[in-house]
Coordinates of C-alpha atoms in Angstrom, one line a residue:
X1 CA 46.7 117.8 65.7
X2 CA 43.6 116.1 66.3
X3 CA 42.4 112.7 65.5
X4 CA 39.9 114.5 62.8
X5 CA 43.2 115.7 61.1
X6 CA 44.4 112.6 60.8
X7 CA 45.1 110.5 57.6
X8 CA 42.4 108.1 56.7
X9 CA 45.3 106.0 56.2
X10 CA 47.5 106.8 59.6
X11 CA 44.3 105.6 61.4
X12 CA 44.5 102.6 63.6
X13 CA 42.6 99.8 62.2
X14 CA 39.6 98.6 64.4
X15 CA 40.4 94.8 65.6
X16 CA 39.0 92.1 63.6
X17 CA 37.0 89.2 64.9
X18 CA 39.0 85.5 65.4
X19 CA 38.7 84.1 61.9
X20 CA 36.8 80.3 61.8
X21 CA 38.4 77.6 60.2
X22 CA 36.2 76.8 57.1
X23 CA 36.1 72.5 56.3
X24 CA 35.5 71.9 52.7
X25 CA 33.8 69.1 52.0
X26 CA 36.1 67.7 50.3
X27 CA 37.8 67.0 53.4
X28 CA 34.4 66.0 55.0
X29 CA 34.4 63.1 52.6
X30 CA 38.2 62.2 53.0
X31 CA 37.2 61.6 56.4
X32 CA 34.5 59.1 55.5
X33 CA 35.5 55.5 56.6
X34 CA 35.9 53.7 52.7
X35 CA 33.9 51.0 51.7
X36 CA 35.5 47.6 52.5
X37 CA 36.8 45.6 49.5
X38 CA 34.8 42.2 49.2
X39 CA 36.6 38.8 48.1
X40 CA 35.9 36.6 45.4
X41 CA 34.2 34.4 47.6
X42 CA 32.2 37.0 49.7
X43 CA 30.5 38.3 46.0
X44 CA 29.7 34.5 45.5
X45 CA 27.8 34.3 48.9
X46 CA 26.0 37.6 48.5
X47 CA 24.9 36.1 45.1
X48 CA 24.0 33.0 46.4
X49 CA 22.1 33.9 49.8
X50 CA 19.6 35.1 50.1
X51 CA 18.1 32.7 47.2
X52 CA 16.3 34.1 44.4
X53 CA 13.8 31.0 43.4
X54 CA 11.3 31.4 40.8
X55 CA 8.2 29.3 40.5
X56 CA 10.0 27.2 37.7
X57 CA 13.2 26.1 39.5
X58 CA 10.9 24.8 42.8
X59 CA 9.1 22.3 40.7
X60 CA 12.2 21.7 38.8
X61 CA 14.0 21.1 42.3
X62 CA 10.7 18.9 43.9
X63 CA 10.8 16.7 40.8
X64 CA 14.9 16.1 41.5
X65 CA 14.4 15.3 44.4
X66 CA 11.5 12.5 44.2
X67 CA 13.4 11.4 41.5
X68 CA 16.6 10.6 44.0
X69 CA 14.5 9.6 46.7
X70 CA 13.3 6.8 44.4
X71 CA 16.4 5.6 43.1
X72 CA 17.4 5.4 46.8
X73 CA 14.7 3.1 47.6
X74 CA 15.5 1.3 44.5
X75 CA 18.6 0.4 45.9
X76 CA 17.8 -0.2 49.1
X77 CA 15.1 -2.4 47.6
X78 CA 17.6 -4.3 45.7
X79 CA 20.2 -4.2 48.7
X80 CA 17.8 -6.2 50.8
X81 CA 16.8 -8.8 48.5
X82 CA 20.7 -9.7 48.2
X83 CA 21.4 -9.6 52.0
X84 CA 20.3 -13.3 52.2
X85 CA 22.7 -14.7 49.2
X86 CA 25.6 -11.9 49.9
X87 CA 26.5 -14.2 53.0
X88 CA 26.0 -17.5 51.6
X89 CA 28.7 -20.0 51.4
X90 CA 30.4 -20.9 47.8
X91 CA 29.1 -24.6 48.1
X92 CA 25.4 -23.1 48.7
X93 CA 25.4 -20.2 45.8
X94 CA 26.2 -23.5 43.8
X95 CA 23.3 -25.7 45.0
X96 CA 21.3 -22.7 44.7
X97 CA 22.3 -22.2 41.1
X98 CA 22.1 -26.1 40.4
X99 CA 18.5 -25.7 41.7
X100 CA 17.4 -23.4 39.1
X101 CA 19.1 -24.7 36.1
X102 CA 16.6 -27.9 37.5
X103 CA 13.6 -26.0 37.7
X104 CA 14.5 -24.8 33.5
X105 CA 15.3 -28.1 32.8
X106 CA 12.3 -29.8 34.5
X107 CA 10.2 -26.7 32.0
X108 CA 12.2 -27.7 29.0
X109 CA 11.0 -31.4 29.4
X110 CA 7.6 -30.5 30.0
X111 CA 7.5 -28.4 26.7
X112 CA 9.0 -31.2 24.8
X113 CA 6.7 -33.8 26.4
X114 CA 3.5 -31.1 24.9
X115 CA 4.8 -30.7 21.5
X116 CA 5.4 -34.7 21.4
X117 CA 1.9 -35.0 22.1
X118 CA 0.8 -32.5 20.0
X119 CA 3.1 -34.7 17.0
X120 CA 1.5 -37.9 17.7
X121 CA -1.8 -36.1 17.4
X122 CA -1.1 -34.6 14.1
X123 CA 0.6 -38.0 12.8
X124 CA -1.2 -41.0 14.2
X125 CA -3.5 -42.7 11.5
X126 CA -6.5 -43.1 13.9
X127 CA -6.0 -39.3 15.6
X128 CA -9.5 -40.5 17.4
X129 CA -7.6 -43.4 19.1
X130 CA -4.6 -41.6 20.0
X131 CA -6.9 -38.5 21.3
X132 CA -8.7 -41.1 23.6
X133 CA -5.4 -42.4 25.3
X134 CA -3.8 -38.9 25.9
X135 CA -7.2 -38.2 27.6
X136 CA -7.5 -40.9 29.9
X137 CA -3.8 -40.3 30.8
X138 CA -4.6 -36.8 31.2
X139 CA -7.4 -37.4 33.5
X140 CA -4.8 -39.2 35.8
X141 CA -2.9 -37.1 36.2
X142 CA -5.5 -34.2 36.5
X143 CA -6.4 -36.4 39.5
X144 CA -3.1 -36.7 41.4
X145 CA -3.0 -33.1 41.2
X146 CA -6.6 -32.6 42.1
X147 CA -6.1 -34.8 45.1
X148 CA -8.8 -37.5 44.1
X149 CA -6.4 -40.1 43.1
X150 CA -3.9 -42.1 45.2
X151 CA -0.2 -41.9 44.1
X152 CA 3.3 -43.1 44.8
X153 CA 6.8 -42.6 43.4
X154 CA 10.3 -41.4 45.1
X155 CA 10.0 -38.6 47.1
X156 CA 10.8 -37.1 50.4
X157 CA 9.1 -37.4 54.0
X158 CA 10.0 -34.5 56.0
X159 CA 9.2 -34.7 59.7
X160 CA 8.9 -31.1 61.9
X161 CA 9.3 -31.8 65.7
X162 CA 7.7 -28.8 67.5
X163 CA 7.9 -29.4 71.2
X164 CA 7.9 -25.6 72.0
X165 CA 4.8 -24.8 70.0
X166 CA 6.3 -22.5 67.9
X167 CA 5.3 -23.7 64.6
X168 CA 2.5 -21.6 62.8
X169 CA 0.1 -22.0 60.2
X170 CA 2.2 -19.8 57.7
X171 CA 5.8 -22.1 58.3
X172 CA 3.4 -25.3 56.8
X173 CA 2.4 -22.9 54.2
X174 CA 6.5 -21.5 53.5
X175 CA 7.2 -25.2 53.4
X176 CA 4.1 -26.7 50.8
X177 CA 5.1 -23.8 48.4
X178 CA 8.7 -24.3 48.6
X179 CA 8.3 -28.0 47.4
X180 CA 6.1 -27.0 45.2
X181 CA 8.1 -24.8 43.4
X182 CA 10.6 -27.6 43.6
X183 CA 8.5 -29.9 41.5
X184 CA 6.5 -31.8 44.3
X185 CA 3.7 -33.6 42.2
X186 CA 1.5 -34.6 45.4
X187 CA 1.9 -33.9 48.8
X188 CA 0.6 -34.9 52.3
X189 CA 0.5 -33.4 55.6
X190 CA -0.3 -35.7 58.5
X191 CA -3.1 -37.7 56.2
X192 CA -4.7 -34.3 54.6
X193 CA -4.0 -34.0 50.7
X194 CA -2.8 -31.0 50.0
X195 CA -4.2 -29.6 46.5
X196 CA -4.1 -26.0 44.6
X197 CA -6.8 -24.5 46.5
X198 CA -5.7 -25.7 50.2
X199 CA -6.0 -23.2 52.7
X200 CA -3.5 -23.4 56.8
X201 CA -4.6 -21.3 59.2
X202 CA -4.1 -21.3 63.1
X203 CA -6.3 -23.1 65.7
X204 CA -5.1 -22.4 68.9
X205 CA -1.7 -24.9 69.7
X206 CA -3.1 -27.2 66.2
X207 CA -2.7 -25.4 62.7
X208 CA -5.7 -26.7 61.0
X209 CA -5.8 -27.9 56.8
X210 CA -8.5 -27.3 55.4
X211 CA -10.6 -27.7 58.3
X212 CA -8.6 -30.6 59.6
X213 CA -6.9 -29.8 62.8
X214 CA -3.3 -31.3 63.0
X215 CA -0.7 -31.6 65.8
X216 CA 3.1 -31.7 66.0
X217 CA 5.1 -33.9 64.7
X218 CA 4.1 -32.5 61.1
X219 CA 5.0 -35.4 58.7
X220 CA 5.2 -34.5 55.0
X221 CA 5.0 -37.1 52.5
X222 CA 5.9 -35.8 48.8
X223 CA 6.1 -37.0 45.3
X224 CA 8.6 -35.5 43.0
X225 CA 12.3 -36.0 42.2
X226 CA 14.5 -36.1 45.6
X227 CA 17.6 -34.3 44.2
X228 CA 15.1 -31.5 43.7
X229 CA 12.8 -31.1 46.8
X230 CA 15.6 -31.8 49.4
X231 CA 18.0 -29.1 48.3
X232 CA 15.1 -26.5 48.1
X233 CA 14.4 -27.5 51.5
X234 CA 17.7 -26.4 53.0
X235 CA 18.3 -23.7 51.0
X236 CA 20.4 -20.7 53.1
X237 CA 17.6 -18.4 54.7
X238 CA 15.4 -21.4 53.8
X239 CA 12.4 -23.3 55.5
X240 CA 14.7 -26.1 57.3
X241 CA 16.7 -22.7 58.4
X242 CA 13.4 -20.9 59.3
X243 CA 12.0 -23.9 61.1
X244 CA 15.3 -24.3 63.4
X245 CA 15.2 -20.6 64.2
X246 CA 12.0 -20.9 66.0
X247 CA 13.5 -24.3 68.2
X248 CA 12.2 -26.7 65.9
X249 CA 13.6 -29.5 64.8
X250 CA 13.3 -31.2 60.8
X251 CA 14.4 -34.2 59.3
X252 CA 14.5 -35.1 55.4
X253 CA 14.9 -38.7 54.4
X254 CA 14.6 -39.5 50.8
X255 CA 12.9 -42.8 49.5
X256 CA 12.4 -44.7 46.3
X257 CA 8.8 -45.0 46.9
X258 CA 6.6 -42.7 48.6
X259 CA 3.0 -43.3 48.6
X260 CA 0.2 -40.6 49.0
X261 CA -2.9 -41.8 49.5
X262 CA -5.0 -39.5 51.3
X263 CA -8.1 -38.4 48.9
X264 CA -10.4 -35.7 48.7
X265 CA -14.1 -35.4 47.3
X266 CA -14.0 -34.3 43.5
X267 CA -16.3 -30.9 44.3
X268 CA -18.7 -30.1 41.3
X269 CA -18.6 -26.5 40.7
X270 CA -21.5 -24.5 41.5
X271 CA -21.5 -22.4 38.4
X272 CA -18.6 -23.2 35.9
X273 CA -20.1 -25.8 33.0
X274 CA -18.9 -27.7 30.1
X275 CA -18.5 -25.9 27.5
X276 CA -18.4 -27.2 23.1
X277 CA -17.3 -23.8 22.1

């Protein structure tokens, strides 16, 4: 029999090509590394950086910030200012505080001593009479402080050795406004009068007063109540304290009676006048 009489069905079967593995993708996407699971904390960062500012929350932010950097200055401000009584002694917080229930006191008498006047103004029987002696007495003392009277009464004398030449123009001036503020009445410095509108400045190794050239020793001579002036005098971080820092030596002596008699020229004024109104 021939292979044309065979069977369509006993016929050997032509080979069949290697059969390729199909991949799904399914499995493509199995294969796919995951995504990685992010902590509490990491979501926070990714929130937070990078920033997302609007216009708004900048000014916001700039006005927060020169608001703190104020107060810091305030502080620091007010930090310094008590650096110089933060190391003080107990004994010298209590001069200092003895000092300034003087000054109150010494304004509380003058008040009273204004209103009295003002009473024996309003009561005396011949108010013209009474008006005239308050003015002379007035004009007195208008001249002490103008510098065109002579005066005396307790005081100090402070003396200021400066062998070194160390002393300046502005020291005098630290010292004349401390006893001022201290109640000094009249002062002088090496026989200039020292009055409202008395100017130091420098001149060469002198410090000159109102023109007046003046060497060491300085010698102060001042009018007011001792028990005030002296303690202002050595104050901690004071002028005595100043003065010694720069090799200088100062001695205060009080006295019952201390007499100021260098004057000064009443000066007219150039444009100021009387005036009825």
């Amino acid at each position: 029999m021939s292979d044309q009489d065979e069977a369509p069905e006993n016929r050997p079967r032509k080979e069949l090509p290697e059969e390729v593995p199909v991949t799904s993708s399914v499995d493509d996407a199995a294969e796919e590394p995951a995504a990685p699971v992010l902590t509490g904390r990491q979501r926070l960062v990714q929130g937070l950086w990078p920033p997302r500012v609007s216009r708004a929350q900048l000014i916001v932010a700039l006005l927060l910030f020169g608001l703190g950097f104020g107060l810091a200055v305030q502080v620091a401000s007010n930090s310094d200012s008590g650096n110089a009584l933060r190391g003080a002694r107990q004994e010298d917080l209590v001069r200092i505080l003895d000092e300034l229930d003087d000054r109150s006191q010494r304004l509380e008498d003058e008040k009273q001593g204004l209103e009295k006047q003002q009473q024996e103004l309003e009561n005396s029987s011949d108010q013209a009479e009474e008006a005239r002696k308050q003015t002379v007495e007035k004009e007195k003392q208008l001249g002490i402080l103008a510098g065109t009277v002579a005066a005396q009464g307790p005081g100090i004398t402070m003396t200021i050795g400066d062998t070194k030449g160390t002393v300046k123009a502005d020291m005098l001036l630290d010292a004349i406004q401390e006893l001022r503020a201290a109640g000094a009445e009249a002062i002088q410095v090496n026989g200039v009068r020292v009055v409202a509108g008395t100017y130091l400045t420098d001149s060469g190794k002198s410090v000159s007063v109102d023109g007046n050239k003046i060497n060491a020793p300085f010698r102060f001579k001042v009018i007011g109540n001792p028990q005030d002036l002296e303690p202002a005098l050595n104050i901690p971080g004071g002028v005595v304290q100043n003065l010694e820092k720069e090799q200088a030596t100062v001695t205060v002596e009080r006295s019952d009676k201390i007499v100021v008699d260098a004057l000064r020229a009443a000066k007219q004024p150039d444009y100021a006048r009387s005036s009825t109104q």
